Coordinates of C-alpha atoms in Angstrom, one line a residue:
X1 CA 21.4 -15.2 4.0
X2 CA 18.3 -17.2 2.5
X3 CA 17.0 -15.6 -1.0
X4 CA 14.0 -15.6 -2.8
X5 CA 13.6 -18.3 -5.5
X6 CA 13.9 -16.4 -8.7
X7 CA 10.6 -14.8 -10.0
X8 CA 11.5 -13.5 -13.3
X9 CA 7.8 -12.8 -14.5
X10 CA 7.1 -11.5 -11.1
X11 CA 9.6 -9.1 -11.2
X12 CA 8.3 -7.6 -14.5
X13 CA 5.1 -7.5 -13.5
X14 CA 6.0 -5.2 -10.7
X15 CA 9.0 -3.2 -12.4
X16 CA 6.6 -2.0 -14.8
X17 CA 3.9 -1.1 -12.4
X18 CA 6.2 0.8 -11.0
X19 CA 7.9 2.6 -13.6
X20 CA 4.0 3.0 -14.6
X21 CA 3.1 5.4 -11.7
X22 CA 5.8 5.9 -9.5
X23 CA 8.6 8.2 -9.1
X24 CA 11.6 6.3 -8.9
X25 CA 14.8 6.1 -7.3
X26 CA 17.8 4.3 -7.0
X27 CA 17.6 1.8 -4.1
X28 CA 20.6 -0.7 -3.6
X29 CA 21.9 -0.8 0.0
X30 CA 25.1 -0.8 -0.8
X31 CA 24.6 2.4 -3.4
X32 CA 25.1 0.1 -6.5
X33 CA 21.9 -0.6 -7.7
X34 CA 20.0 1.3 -10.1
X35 CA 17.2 -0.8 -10.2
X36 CA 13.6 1.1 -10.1
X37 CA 12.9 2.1 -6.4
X38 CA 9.6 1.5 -4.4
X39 CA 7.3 4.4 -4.0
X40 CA 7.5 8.0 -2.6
X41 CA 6.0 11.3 -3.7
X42 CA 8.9 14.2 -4.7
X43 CA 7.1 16.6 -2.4
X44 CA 6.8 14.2 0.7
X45 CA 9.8 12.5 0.2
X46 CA 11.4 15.7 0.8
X47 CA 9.5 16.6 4.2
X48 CA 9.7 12.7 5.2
X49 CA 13.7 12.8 5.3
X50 CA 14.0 15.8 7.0
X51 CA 11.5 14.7 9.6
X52 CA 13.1 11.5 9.7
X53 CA 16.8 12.9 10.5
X54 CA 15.1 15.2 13.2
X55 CA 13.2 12.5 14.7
X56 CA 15.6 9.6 14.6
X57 CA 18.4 12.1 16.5
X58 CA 15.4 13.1 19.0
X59 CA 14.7 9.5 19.7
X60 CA 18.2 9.3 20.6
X61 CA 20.1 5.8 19.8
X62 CA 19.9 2.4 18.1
X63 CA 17.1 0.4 18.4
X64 CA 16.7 -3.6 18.1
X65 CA 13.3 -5.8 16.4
X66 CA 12.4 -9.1 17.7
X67 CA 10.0 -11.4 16.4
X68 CA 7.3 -10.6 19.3
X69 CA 4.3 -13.5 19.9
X70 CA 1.9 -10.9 20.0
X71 CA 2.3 -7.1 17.6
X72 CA -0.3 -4.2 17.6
X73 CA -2.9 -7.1 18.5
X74 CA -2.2 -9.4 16.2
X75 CA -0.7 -12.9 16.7
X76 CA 2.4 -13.9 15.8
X77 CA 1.3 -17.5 12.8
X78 CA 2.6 -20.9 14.4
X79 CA 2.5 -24.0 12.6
X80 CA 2.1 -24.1 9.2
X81 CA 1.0 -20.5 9.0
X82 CA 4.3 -19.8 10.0
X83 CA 6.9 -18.4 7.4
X84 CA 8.8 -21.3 5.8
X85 CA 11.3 -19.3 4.1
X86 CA 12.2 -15.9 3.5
X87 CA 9.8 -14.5 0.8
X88 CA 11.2 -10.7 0.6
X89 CA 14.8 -10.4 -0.2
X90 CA 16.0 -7.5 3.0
X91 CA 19.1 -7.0 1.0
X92 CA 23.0 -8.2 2.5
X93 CA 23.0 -9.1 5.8
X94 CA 25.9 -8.1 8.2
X95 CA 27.3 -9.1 11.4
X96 CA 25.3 -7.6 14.2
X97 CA 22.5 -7.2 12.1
X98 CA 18.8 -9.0 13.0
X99 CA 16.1 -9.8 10.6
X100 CA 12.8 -10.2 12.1
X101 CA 10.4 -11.8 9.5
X102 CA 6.8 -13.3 10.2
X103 CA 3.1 -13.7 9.3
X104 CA 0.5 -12.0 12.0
X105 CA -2.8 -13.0 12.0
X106 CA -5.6 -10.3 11.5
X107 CA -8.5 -10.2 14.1
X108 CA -11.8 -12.0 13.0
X109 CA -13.6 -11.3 10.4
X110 CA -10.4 -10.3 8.6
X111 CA -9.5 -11.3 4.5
X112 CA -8.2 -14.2 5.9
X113 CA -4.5 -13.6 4.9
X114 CA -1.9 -12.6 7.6
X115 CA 0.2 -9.8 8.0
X116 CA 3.8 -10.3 6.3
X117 CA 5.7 -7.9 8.4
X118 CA 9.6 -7.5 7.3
X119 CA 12.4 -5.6 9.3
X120 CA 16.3 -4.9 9.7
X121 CA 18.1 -3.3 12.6
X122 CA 21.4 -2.3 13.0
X123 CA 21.1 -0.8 9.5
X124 CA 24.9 0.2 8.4
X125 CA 23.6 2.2 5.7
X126 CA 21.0 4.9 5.2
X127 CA 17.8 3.2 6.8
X128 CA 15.6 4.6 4.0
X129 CA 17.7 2.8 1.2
X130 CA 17.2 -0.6 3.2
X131 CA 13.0 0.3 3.4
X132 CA 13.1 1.1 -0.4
X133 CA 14.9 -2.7 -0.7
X134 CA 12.7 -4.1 1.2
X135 CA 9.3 -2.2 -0.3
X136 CA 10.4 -3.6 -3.3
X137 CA 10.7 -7.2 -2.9
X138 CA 7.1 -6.8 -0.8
X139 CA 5.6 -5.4 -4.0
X140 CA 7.2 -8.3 -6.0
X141 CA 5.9 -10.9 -3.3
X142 CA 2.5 -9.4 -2.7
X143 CA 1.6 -9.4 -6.5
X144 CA 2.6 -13.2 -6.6
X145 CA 0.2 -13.8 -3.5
X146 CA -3.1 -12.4 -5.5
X147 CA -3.1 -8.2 -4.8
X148 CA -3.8 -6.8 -8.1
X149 CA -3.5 -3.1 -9.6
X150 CA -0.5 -0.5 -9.7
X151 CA 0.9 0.7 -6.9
X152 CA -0.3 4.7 -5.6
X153 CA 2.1 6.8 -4.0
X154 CA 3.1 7.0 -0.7
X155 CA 1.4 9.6 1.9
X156 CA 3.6 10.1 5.6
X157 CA 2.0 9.5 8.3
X158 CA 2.4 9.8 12.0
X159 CA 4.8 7.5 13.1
X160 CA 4.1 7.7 16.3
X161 CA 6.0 8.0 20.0
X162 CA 8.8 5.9 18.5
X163 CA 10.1 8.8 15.7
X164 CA 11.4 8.4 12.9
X165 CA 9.3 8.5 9.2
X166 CA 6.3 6.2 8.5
X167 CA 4.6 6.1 4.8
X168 CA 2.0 3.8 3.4
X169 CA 0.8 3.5 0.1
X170 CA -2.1 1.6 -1.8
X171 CA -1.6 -2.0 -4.1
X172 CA -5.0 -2.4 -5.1
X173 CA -7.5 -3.3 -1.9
X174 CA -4.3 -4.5 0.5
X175 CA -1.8 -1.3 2.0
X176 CA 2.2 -1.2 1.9
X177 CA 3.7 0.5 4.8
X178 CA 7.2 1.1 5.9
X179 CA 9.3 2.6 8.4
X180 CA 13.0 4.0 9.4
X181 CA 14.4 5.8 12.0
X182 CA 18.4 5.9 12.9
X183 CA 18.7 2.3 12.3
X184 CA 15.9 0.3 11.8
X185 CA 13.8 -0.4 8.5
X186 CA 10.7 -2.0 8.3
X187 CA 7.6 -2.7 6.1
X188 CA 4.6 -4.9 6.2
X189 CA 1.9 -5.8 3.6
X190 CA -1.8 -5.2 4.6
X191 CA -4.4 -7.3 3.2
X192 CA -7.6 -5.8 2.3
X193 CA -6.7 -2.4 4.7
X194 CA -6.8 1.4 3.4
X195 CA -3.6 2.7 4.0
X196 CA -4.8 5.4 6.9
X197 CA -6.0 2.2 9.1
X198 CA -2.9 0.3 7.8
X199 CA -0.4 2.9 9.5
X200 CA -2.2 3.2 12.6
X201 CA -2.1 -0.6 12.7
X202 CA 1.9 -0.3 12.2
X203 CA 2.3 2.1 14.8
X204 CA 0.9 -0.3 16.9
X205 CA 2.4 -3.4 15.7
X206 CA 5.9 -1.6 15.7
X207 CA 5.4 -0.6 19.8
X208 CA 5.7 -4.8 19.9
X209 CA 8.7 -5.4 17.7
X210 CA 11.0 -2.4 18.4
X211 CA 12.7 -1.9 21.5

């Protein structure tokens, strides 16, 4: 599995946003960790797991990512907009499972940065524990890129014919989002998007990269 290059100031930077104005959890995939979690509101954290079970047992099954060309109507980067290296740790990596990592450009008259979107399938562990991983290394990498501020706390939204939970919160002027169902997890960093049009976007984008 490729790794991040160590960020040791980045890290702290984002630790103590978090720990700032966030209610934390623990979120190791393999239950271990007790390292400050990525976002979530008590209340809707609550409400999101339970509709999460319900609707990842209505969807019925596994599900697999791929890297699609096109996502939500945005294009997959090629050349040397492409992803050179893994810049969000998504936690170990076991046989059978897929990580789907890539930069999708916004339409015109966008911020000019691309879409990092960020997904695991065939998740052996709780799918939410993966997303809270994951959330956490985007925060890390997305304050290294430029996004400035603290991050807010998540807000569910509709996640759309596909089931499972969606939440999105705000880092500043860009939008976090992430999803899980019964074995997928998945986030993406939005530049310069409010979180309500960011998780209509990932709805979108995720009808092209889940299958």
């Amino acid at each position: 599995m490729t790794r991040r290059r160590p960020l040791a100031a980045r890290t702290l930077l984002a630790t103590a946003a978090l720990a700032a104005t966030l209610t934390l959890a623990a979120c190791d995939p393999e239950g271990t960790d007790a390292d400050a979690a990525p976002p979530t509101s008590t209340s809707a954290s609550v409400s999101a797991s339970t509709s999460a079970s319900a609707s990842a047992s209505a969807s019925g099954g596994k599900r697999a990512l791929t890297e699609a060309a096109t996502a939500g109507g945005l294009t997959r980067a090629t050349g040397d907009a492409q992803l050179s290296d893994v810049p969000v740790d998504p936690g170990e990596m076991r046989e059978g499972m897929t990580l789907v990592e890539a930069n999708y450009r916004q339409a015109k008259g966008g911020s000019g940065r691309p879409v990092l979107f960020a997904g695991v399938d065939n998740v052996p562990e709780d799918p939410s524990k993966r997303r809270e991983h994951l959330w956490r290394g985007l925060i890390d990498y997305a304050l290294g890129e430029g996004s400035t501020g603290s991050p807010g706390t998540s807000v569910a939204y509709p996640a759309g014919p596909l089931g499972g939970n969606l939440e999105c919160f705000p880092l500043g002027a860009d939008a976090l989002c992430g999803w899980t169902d019964a074995s997928t997890a998945a986030v993406a960093l939005f530049p310069a998007t409010s979180p309500a049009d960011a998780a209509a976007r990932f709805v979108r984008m995720r009808a092209d990269l889940e299958h």
